[in-house]
Coordinates of C-alpha atoms in Angstrom, one line a residue:
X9 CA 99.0 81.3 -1.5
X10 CA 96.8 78.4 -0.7
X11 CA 92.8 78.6 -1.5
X12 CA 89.7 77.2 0.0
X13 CA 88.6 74.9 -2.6
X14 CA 84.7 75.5 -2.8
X15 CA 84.4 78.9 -2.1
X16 CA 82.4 80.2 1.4
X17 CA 78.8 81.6 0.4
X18 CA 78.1 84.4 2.1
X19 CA 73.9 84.7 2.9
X20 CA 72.4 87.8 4.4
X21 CA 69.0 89.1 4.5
X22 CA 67.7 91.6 7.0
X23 CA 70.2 91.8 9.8
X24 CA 71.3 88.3 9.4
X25 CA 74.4 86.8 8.2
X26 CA 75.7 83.4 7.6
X27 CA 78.8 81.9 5.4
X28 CA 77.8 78.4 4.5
X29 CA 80.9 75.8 4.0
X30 CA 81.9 73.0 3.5
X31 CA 83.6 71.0 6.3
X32 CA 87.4 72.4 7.3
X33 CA 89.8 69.8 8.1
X34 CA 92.9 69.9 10.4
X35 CA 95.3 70.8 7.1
X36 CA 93.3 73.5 6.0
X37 CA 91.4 75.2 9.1
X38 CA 93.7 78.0 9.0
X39 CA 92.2 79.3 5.8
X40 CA 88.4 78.8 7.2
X41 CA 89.9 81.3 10.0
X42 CA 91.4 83.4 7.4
X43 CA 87.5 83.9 5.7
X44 CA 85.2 84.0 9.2
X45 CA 87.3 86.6 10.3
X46 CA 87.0 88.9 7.1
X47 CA 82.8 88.2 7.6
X48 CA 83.3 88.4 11.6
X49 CA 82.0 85.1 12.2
X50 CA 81.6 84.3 15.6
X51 CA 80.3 81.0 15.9
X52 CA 80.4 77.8 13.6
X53 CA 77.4 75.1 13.3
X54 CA 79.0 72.3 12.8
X55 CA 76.2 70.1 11.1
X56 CA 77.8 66.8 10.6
X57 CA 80.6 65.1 13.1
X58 CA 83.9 67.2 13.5
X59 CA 86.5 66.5 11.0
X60 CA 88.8 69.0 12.7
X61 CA 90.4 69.7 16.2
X62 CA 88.2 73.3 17.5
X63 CA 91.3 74.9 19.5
X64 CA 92.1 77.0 16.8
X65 CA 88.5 78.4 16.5
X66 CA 88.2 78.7 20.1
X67 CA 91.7 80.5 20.0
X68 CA 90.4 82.9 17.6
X69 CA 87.3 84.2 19.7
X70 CA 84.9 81.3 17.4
X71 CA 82.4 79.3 19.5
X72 CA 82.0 76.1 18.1
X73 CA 78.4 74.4 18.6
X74 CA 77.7 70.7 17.2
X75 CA 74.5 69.9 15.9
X76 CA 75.4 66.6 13.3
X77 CA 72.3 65.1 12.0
X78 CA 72.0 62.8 9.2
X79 CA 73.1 63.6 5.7
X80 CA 70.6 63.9 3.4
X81 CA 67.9 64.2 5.7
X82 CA 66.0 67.2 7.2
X83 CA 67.1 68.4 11.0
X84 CA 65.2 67.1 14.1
X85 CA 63.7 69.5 16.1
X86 CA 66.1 69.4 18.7
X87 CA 68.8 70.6 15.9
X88 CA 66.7 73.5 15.1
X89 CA 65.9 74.2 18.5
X90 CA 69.7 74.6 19.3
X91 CA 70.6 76.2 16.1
X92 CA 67.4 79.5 16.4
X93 CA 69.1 79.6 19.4
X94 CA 72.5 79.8 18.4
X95 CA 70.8 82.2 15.4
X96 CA 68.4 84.9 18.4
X97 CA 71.5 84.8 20.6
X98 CA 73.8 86.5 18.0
X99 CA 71.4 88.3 15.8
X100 CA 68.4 89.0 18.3
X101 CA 65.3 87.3 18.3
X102 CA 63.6 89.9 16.3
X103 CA 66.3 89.7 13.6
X104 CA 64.8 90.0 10.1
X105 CA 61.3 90.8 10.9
X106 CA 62.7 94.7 11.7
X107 CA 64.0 95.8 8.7
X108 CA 60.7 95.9 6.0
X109 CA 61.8 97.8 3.4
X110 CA 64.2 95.0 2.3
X111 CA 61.1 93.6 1.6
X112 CA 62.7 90.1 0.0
X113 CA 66.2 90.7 -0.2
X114 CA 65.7 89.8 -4.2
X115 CA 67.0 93.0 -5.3
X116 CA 70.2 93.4 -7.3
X117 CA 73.2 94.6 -5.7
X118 CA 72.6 96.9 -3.1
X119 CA 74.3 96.6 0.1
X120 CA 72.8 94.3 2.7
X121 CA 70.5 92.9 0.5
X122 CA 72.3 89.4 0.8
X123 CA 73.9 89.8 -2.6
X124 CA 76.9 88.5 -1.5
X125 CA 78.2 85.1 -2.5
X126 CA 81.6 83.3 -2.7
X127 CA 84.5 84.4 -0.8
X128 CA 84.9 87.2 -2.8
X129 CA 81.2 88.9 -1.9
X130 CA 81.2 91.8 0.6
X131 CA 81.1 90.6 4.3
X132 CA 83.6 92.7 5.9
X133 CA 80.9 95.3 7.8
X134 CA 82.1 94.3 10.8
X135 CA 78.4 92.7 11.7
X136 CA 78.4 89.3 13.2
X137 CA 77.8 85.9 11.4
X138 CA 77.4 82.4 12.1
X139 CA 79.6 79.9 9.6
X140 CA 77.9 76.5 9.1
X141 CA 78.7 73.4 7.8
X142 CA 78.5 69.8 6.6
X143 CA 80.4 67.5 4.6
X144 CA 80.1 69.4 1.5
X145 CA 78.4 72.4 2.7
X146 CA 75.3 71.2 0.0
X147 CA 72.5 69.9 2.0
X148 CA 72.6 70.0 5.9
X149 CA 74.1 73.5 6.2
X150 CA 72.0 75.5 3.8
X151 CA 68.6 73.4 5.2
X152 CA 69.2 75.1 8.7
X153 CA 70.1 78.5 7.4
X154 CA 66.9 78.0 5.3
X155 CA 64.7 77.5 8.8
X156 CA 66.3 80.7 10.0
X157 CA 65.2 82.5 6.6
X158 CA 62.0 81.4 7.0
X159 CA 61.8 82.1 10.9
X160 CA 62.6 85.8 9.9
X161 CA 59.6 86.4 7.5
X162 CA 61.2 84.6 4.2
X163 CA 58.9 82.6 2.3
X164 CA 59.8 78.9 2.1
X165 CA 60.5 78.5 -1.7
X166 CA 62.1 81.9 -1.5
X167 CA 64.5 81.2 0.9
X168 CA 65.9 78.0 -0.9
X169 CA 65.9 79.8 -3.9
X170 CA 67.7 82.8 -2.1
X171 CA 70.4 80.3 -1.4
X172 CA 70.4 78.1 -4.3
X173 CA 71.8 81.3 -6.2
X174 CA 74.4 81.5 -3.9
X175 CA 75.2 78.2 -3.5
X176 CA 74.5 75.9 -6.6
X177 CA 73.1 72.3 -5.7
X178 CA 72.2 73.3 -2.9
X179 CA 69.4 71.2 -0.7
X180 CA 67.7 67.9 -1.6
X181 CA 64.6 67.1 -3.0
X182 CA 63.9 65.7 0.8
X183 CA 64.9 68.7 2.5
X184 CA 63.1 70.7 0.3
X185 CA 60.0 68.7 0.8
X186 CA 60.5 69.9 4.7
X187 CA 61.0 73.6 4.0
X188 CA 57.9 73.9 2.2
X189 CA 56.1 72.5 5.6
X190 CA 58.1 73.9 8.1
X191 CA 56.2 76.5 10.3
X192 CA 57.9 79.3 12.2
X193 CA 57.9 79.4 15.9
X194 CA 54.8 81.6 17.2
X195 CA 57.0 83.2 19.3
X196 CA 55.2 87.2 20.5
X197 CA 52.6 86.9 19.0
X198 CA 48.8 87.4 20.3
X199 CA 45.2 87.6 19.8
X200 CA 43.3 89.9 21.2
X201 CA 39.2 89.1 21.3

């Protein structure tokens, strides 16, 4: 039986799930399918330019969004701006910032606590996830899924780190340098005087 390559890495923390990838291609899409539907993914970020027809996504209930920026480089903010929306659409706007007693996700083990990794870790709850890609699945893909960490309370060195153990090599020193700036929308928030 045929394998993915380089493994899928499954990232969750607090009510939000993503399997980062590298990119499918026409030959081997079939076995992408195979791994979004045992993590119900419902939608793939495609973060670089298609290397792959989308019918058999779409065919399998996947919405396919494009978002390519350049490789290496940290995402506009039109490319975040689509992908939080992709990311409040599936998991809720207030996804993350709910569940405080998963208080980093850093603990060992326990269910939900984001844990799982490879294709082997435990995503088959039946909760929704967003796939997302690049080339290699190393630097443009784990940067946005970073933002969305960070959107949902995650501190910014935390949430590379958080995926770094999932996927190795993951994010550049320029990317990096990004994350530790990026500020989270202000989005409900209000003063009072």
């Amino acid at each position: 039986m045929a394998a993915i390559v380089n493994p899928p890495s499954f990232v969750e923390w607090r009510g939000l799930r993503f399997l980062i990838i590298d990119a499918p291609t026409d030959e081997n899409l079939h076995l992408y399918i195979r791994e979004f539907k045992k993590y119900s993914v419902q939608d793939v970020v495609r973060a670089c330019e298609g290397s792959y027809a989308t019918d058999p996504l779409l065919a399998a209930g996947i919405t396919v969004h494009d978002m390519a920026f350049e490789d290496g480089a940290p995402p506009p903010a039109d490319v975040i701006a689509k992908f939080l929306a992709v990311t409040d659409k599936r998991f809720g706007k207030n996804a993350g910032k709910a569940s405080a007693g998963k208080a980093d996700g850093a603990a060992a083990g326990g269910a939900g606590d984001g844990s799982g990794g490879g294709s082997g870790g435990g995503g088959g709850s039946g909760k929704p996830a967003v796939a997302v890609h690049c080339v290699a699945g190393l630097g443009r893909a784990p940067v946005l899924v970073a933002t969305a960490l960070i959107e949902a309370g995650m501190e910014p060195l935390k949430a590379v780190d958080f995926i770094r153990q999932k996927r190795r090599g993951a994010i550049n020193a320029r990317q990096l340098r990004y994350l530790e700036r990026y500020k989270p929308r202000k989005q409900g928030r209000c003063v009072i005087i």
